[in-house]
Short mmCIF file of C-alpha atoms in Angstrom, two decimals:
data_model
loop_
_atom_site.label_atom_id
_atom_site.label_comp_id
_atom_site.label_asym_id
_atom_site.label_seq_id
_atom_site.Cartn_x
_atom_site.Cartn_y
_atom_site.Cartn_z
CA UNK A 1 188.81 202.52 185.59
CA UNK A 2 191.15 199.60 186.40
CA UNK A 3 194.46 200.31 184.64
CA UNK A 4 196.41 197.43 186.16
CA UNK A 5 196.58 195.40 182.95
CA UNK A 6 198.19 196.27 179.59
CA UNK A 7 194.83 195.92 177.87
CA UNK A 8 193.18 198.35 180.31
CA UNK A 9 196.02 200.83 179.91
CA UNK A 10 195.78 200.60 176.13
CA UNK A 11 192.05 201.23 176.28
CA UNK A 12 192.54 204.25 178.56
CA UNK A 13 195.13 205.68 176.15
CA UNK A 14 192.78 205.17 173.21
CA UNK A 15 190.00 206.98 175.08
CA UNK A 16 192.37 209.89 175.77
CA UNK A 17 193.33 209.97 172.09
CA UNK A 18 189.67 209.98 171.05
CA UNK A 19 188.98 212.97 173.30
CA UNK A 20 192.10 214.77 172.07
CA UNK A 21 191.24 214.22 168.42
CA UNK A 22 187.59 215.04 169.08
CA UNK A 23 188.55 218.37 170.59
CA UNK A 24 190.70 219.08 167.54
CA UNK A 25 187.74 218.41 165.28
CA UNK A 26 185.55 220.52 167.54
CA UNK A 27 187.88 223.47 166.92
CA UNK A 28 188.03 223.00 163.15
CA UNK A 29 184.62 221.60 162.26
CA UNK A 30 182.30 222.71 165.07
CA UNK A 31 180.18 220.63 167.41
CA UNK A 32 177.32 220.00 164.98
CA UNK A 33 179.69 218.50 162.40
CA UNK A 34 181.53 216.10 164.74
CA UNK A 35 181.90 212.66 163.19
CA UNK A 36 183.06 209.46 164.83
CA UNK A 37 184.15 208.20 161.43
CA UNK A 38 186.48 211.18 161.05
CA UNK A 39 187.85 210.63 164.55
CA UNK A 40 188.45 206.96 163.76
CA UNK A 41 190.27 207.90 160.56
CA UNK A 42 192.63 210.27 162.39
CA UNK A 43 193.14 207.66 165.11
CA UNK A 44 194.10 205.05 162.54
CA UNK A 45 191.12 202.79 163.24
CA UNK A 46 188.52 201.41 160.89
CA UNK A 47 185.24 203.20 161.49
CA UNK A 48 183.57 200.16 163.02
CA UNK A 49 186.34 199.76 165.61
CA UNK A 50 185.82 203.18 167.22
CA UNK A 51 182.33 202.15 168.31
CA UNK A 52 183.91 199.70 170.77
CA UNK A 53 185.10 202.78 172.65
CA UNK A 54 182.46 205.41 171.95
CA UNK A 55 178.94 204.35 171.09
CA UNK A 56 177.72 207.44 169.25
CA UNK A 57 178.31 211.05 168.34
CA UNK A 58 176.34 212.06 171.42
CA UNK A 59 178.63 209.95 173.59
CA UNK A 60 181.61 211.72 172.03
CA UNK A 61 180.03 215.09 172.76
CA UNK A 62 179.49 214.06 176.38
CA UNK A 63 183.14 213.04 176.68
CA UNK A 64 184.18 216.43 175.30
CA UNK A 65 181.81 218.28 177.64
CA UNK A 66 183.12 216.47 180.71
CA UNK A 67 186.73 216.91 179.58
CA UNK A 68 186.18 220.63 179.03
CA UNK A 69 184.50 221.18 182.38
CA UNK A 70 187.25 219.22 184.16
CA UNK A 71 189.99 221.17 182.41
CA UNK A 72 188.34 224.48 183.31
CA UNK A 73 187.78 223.36 186.90
CA UNK A 74 191.42 222.30 187.22
CA UNK A 75 192.57 225.69 185.90
CA UNK A 76 190.43 227.53 188.45
CA UNK A 77 191.58 225.29 191.30
CA UNK A 78 195.22 225.86 190.36
CA UNK A 79 194.69 229.64 190.31
CA UNK A 80 193.03 229.58 193.74
CA UNK A 81 195.97 227.73 195.25
CA UNK A 82 198.02 230.90 194.73
CA UNK A 83 195.61 233.17 196.63
CA UNK A 84 195.27 233.62 200.39
CA UNK A 85 191.96 232.09 201.48
CA UNK A 86 191.21 235.24 203.51
CA UNK A 87 191.51 237.42 200.39
CA UNK A 88 187.93 237.05 199.21
CA UNK A 89 188.10 239.69 196.49
CA UNK A 90 191.36 238.14 195.30
CA UNK A 91 189.75 234.70 195.16
CA UNK A 92 186.85 235.97 193.06
CA UNK A 93 189.28 237.75 190.74
CA UNK A 94 191.44 234.63 190.44
CA UNK A 95 188.41 232.58 189.42
CA UNK A 96 187.49 235.17 186.80
CA UNK A 97 191.00 235.50 185.37
CA UNK A 98 191.59 231.75 185.23
CA UNK A 99 188.24 231.20 183.53
CA UNK A 100 188.96 233.94 181.00
CA UNK A 101 192.44 232.57 180.22
CA UNK A 102 191.02 229.11 179.64
CA UNK A 103 188.11 230.39 177.55
CA UNK A 104 190.39 232.41 175.25
CA UNK A 105 192.77 229.45 174.88
CA UNK A 106 189.90 226.99 174.17
CA UNK A 107 187.15 228.99 172.42
CA UNK A 108 185.61 225.96 170.69
CA UNK A 109 185.27 224.02 173.93
CA UNK A 110 183.99 227.13 175.69
CA UNK A 111 181.35 227.43 172.97
CA UNK A 112 180.37 223.79 173.47
CA UNK A 113 179.93 224.34 177.21
CA UNK A 114 178.44 227.84 177.28
CA UNK A 115 177.32 228.68 173.75
CA UNK A 116 174.36 227.63 171.64
CA UNK A 117 173.03 224.10 172.23
CA UNK A 118 174.12 221.45 169.74
CA UNK A 119 171.07 220.46 167.65
CA UNK A 120 169.77 217.06 168.72
CA UNK A 121 172.08 216.70 171.71
CA UNK A 122 171.17 216.90 175.38
CA UNK A 123 173.98 216.51 177.90
CA UNK A 124 173.20 213.75 180.44
CA UNK A 125 172.86 215.43 183.82
CA UNK A 126 174.17 212.45 185.75
CA UNK A 127 177.52 212.76 183.99
CA UNK A 128 177.87 216.50 183.42
CA UNK A 129 176.31 218.28 186.41
CA UNK A 130 179.18 217.53 188.79
CA UNK A 131 181.98 218.66 186.45
CA UNK A 132 179.80 221.51 185.16
CA UNK A 133 179.26 223.08 188.58
CA UNK A 134 182.88 223.11 189.75
CA UNK A 135 183.46 226.78 188.93
CA UNK A 136 180.19 228.04 190.40
CA UNK A 137 180.97 225.89 193.43
CA UNK A 138 184.20 227.83 193.93
CA UNK A 139 182.28 231.10 193.61
CA UNK A 140 179.78 229.91 196.23
CA UNK A 141 182.66 229.08 198.56
CA UNK A 142 184.00 232.62 198.23
CA UNK A 143 180.80 234.38 199.23
CA UNK A 144 179.96 231.87 201.96
CA UNK A 145 183.46 232.16 203.47
CA UNK A 146 183.27 235.94 203.22
CA UNK A 147 179.91 235.98 204.99
CA UNK A 148 181.15 233.79 207.81
CA UNK A 149 184.23 236.01 208.19
CA UNK A 150 182.11 239.18 208.40
CA UNK A 151 183.74 240.51 205.24
CA UNK A 152 180.56 241.36 203.30
CA UNK A 153 179.01 244.83 203.11
CA UNK A 154 175.33 243.93 202.83
CA UNK A 155 172.07 245.72 203.44
CA UNK A 156 169.15 243.75 204.87
CA UNK A 157 166.34 245.11 202.71
CA UNK A 158 163.81 242.35 201.91
CA UNK A 159 163.82 240.79 198.46
CA UNK A 160 160.74 240.79 196.29
CA UNK A 161 158.71 239.09 195.00
CA UNK A 162 158.23 236.48 197.71
CA UNK A 163 158.60 233.62 195.22
CA UNK A 164 162.14 234.86 194.50
CA UNK A 165 162.95 234.81 198.19
CA UNK A 166 161.54 231.27 198.40
CA UNK A 167 163.74 230.20 195.49
CA UNK A 168 166.81 231.64 197.17
CA UNK A 169 165.91 229.97 200.44
CA UNK A 170 165.67 226.62 198.66
CA UNK A 171 169.08 227.19 197.04
CA UNK A 172 170.57 228.08 200.41
CA UNK A 173 169.21 224.90 201.98
CA UNK A 174 170.36 222.70 199.11
CA UNK A 175 173.88 224.10 199.31
CA UNK A 176 173.98 224.27 203.10
CA UNK A 177 174.70 228.01 203.13
CA UNK A 178 174.52 230.39 206.06
CA UNK A 179 174.78 233.39 203.70
CA UNK A 180 171.47 235.29 203.49
CA UNK A 181 169.19 235.52 200.47
CA UNK A 182 170.52 238.89 199.36
CA UNK A 183 174.10 237.66 199.22
CA UNK A 184 173.05 234.55 197.30
CA UNK A 185 171.22 236.79 194.81
CA UNK A 186 174.30 238.96 194.38
CA UNK A 187 176.45 235.87 193.96
CA UNK A 188 174.16 234.54 191.25
CA UNK A 189 174.45 237.91 189.52
CA UNK A 190 178.25 237.68 189.69
CA UNK A 191 178.16 234.18 188.19
CA UNK A 192 175.90 235.20 185.31
CA UNK A 193 177.76 238.46 184.71
CA UNK A 194 181.17 236.76 184.66
CA UNK A 195 180.17 234.34 181.94
CA UNK A 196 178.27 237.04 180.09
CA UNK A 197 181.44 239.14 179.93
CA UNK A 198 183.45 236.13 178.78
CA UNK A 199 180.95 235.19 176.12
CA UNK A 200 180.96 238.72 174.70
CA UNK A 201 184.74 238.53 174.39
CA UNK A 202 185.08 234.94 173.17
CA UNK A 203 182.32 235.35 170.56
CA UNK A 204 183.60 238.73 169.36
CA UNK A 205 180.57 240.75 170.40
CA UNK A 206 182.57 243.89 171.21
CA UNK A 207 183.77 244.21 167.63
CA UNK A 208 187.30 244.10 166.32
CA UNK A 209 188.19 247.77 166.80
CA UNK A 210 186.29 248.74 169.95
CA UNK A 211 188.96 247.98 172.54
CA UNK A 212 192.74 248.23 172.37
CA UNK A 213 192.95 245.34 174.84
CA UNK A 214 189.77 243.59 176.05
CA UNK A 215 191.66 242.60 179.23
CA UNK A 216 191.31 246.21 180.42
CA UNK A 217 187.52 246.00 180.25
CA UNK A 218 187.54 242.58 181.87
CA UNK A 219 189.53 243.90 184.84
CA UNK A 220 187.01 246.73 185.21
CA UNK A 221 184.24 244.15 185.13
CA UNK A 222 185.95 242.09 187.83
CA UNK A 223 186.21 245.14 190.09
CA UNK A 224 182.52 245.85 189.53
CA UNK A 225 181.59 242.25 190.37
CA UNK A 226 183.59 242.34 193.60
CA UNK A 227 181.79 245.55 194.53
CA UNK A 228 178.39 244.17 193.52
CA UNK A 229 178.80 241.10 195.69
CA UNK A 230 179.84 243.37 198.57
CA UNK A 231 183.22 241.82 199.35
CA UNK A 232 185.21 243.89 201.77
#
């Protein structure tokens, strides 16, 4: 967006305020109850004026989805900057810890991104796929770099059924990976397991009195994921 004029800068600030207020309403009201009229009221605009910035509730949800994915991606990138690139297990752990810290700090936005779908809303792929794949992209980089460095303990037993192997081969080609099918399969497991662990914690599935500190279990899960992927 061109921000060289006062009008453009004012519009950009209003858009930021809409997202900020929208995320506040997301936390207090939930995604299904988001209202542009309520956002306009808190912004100090008449309800008709907000539609010059955001066309609909679905557009607001898309802005919140993209903002959440970008914020999470930025948190993961910042964490990775503090880890040696040759420390593959450390990189995977940094991704997990940064994602957990963000999820616990922003449970409503985490629920919007990774929880139950919002009734009647479908995120537009052309706007959300890029931001939404930043974290898994960092995970892919870890296992691909580890493979190229010879730092993966991996058996070469064939994968079955053959259709699964074909799927993995297609994924490898699309991502330009040299890592073999079995490592890609393990990496996909690590991705799914990481967010499964986070969802259990964020959504309170362990129960209030099960764990003294859920961080202890999460660290055990991280160690298991590193081992499952085969990082040396």
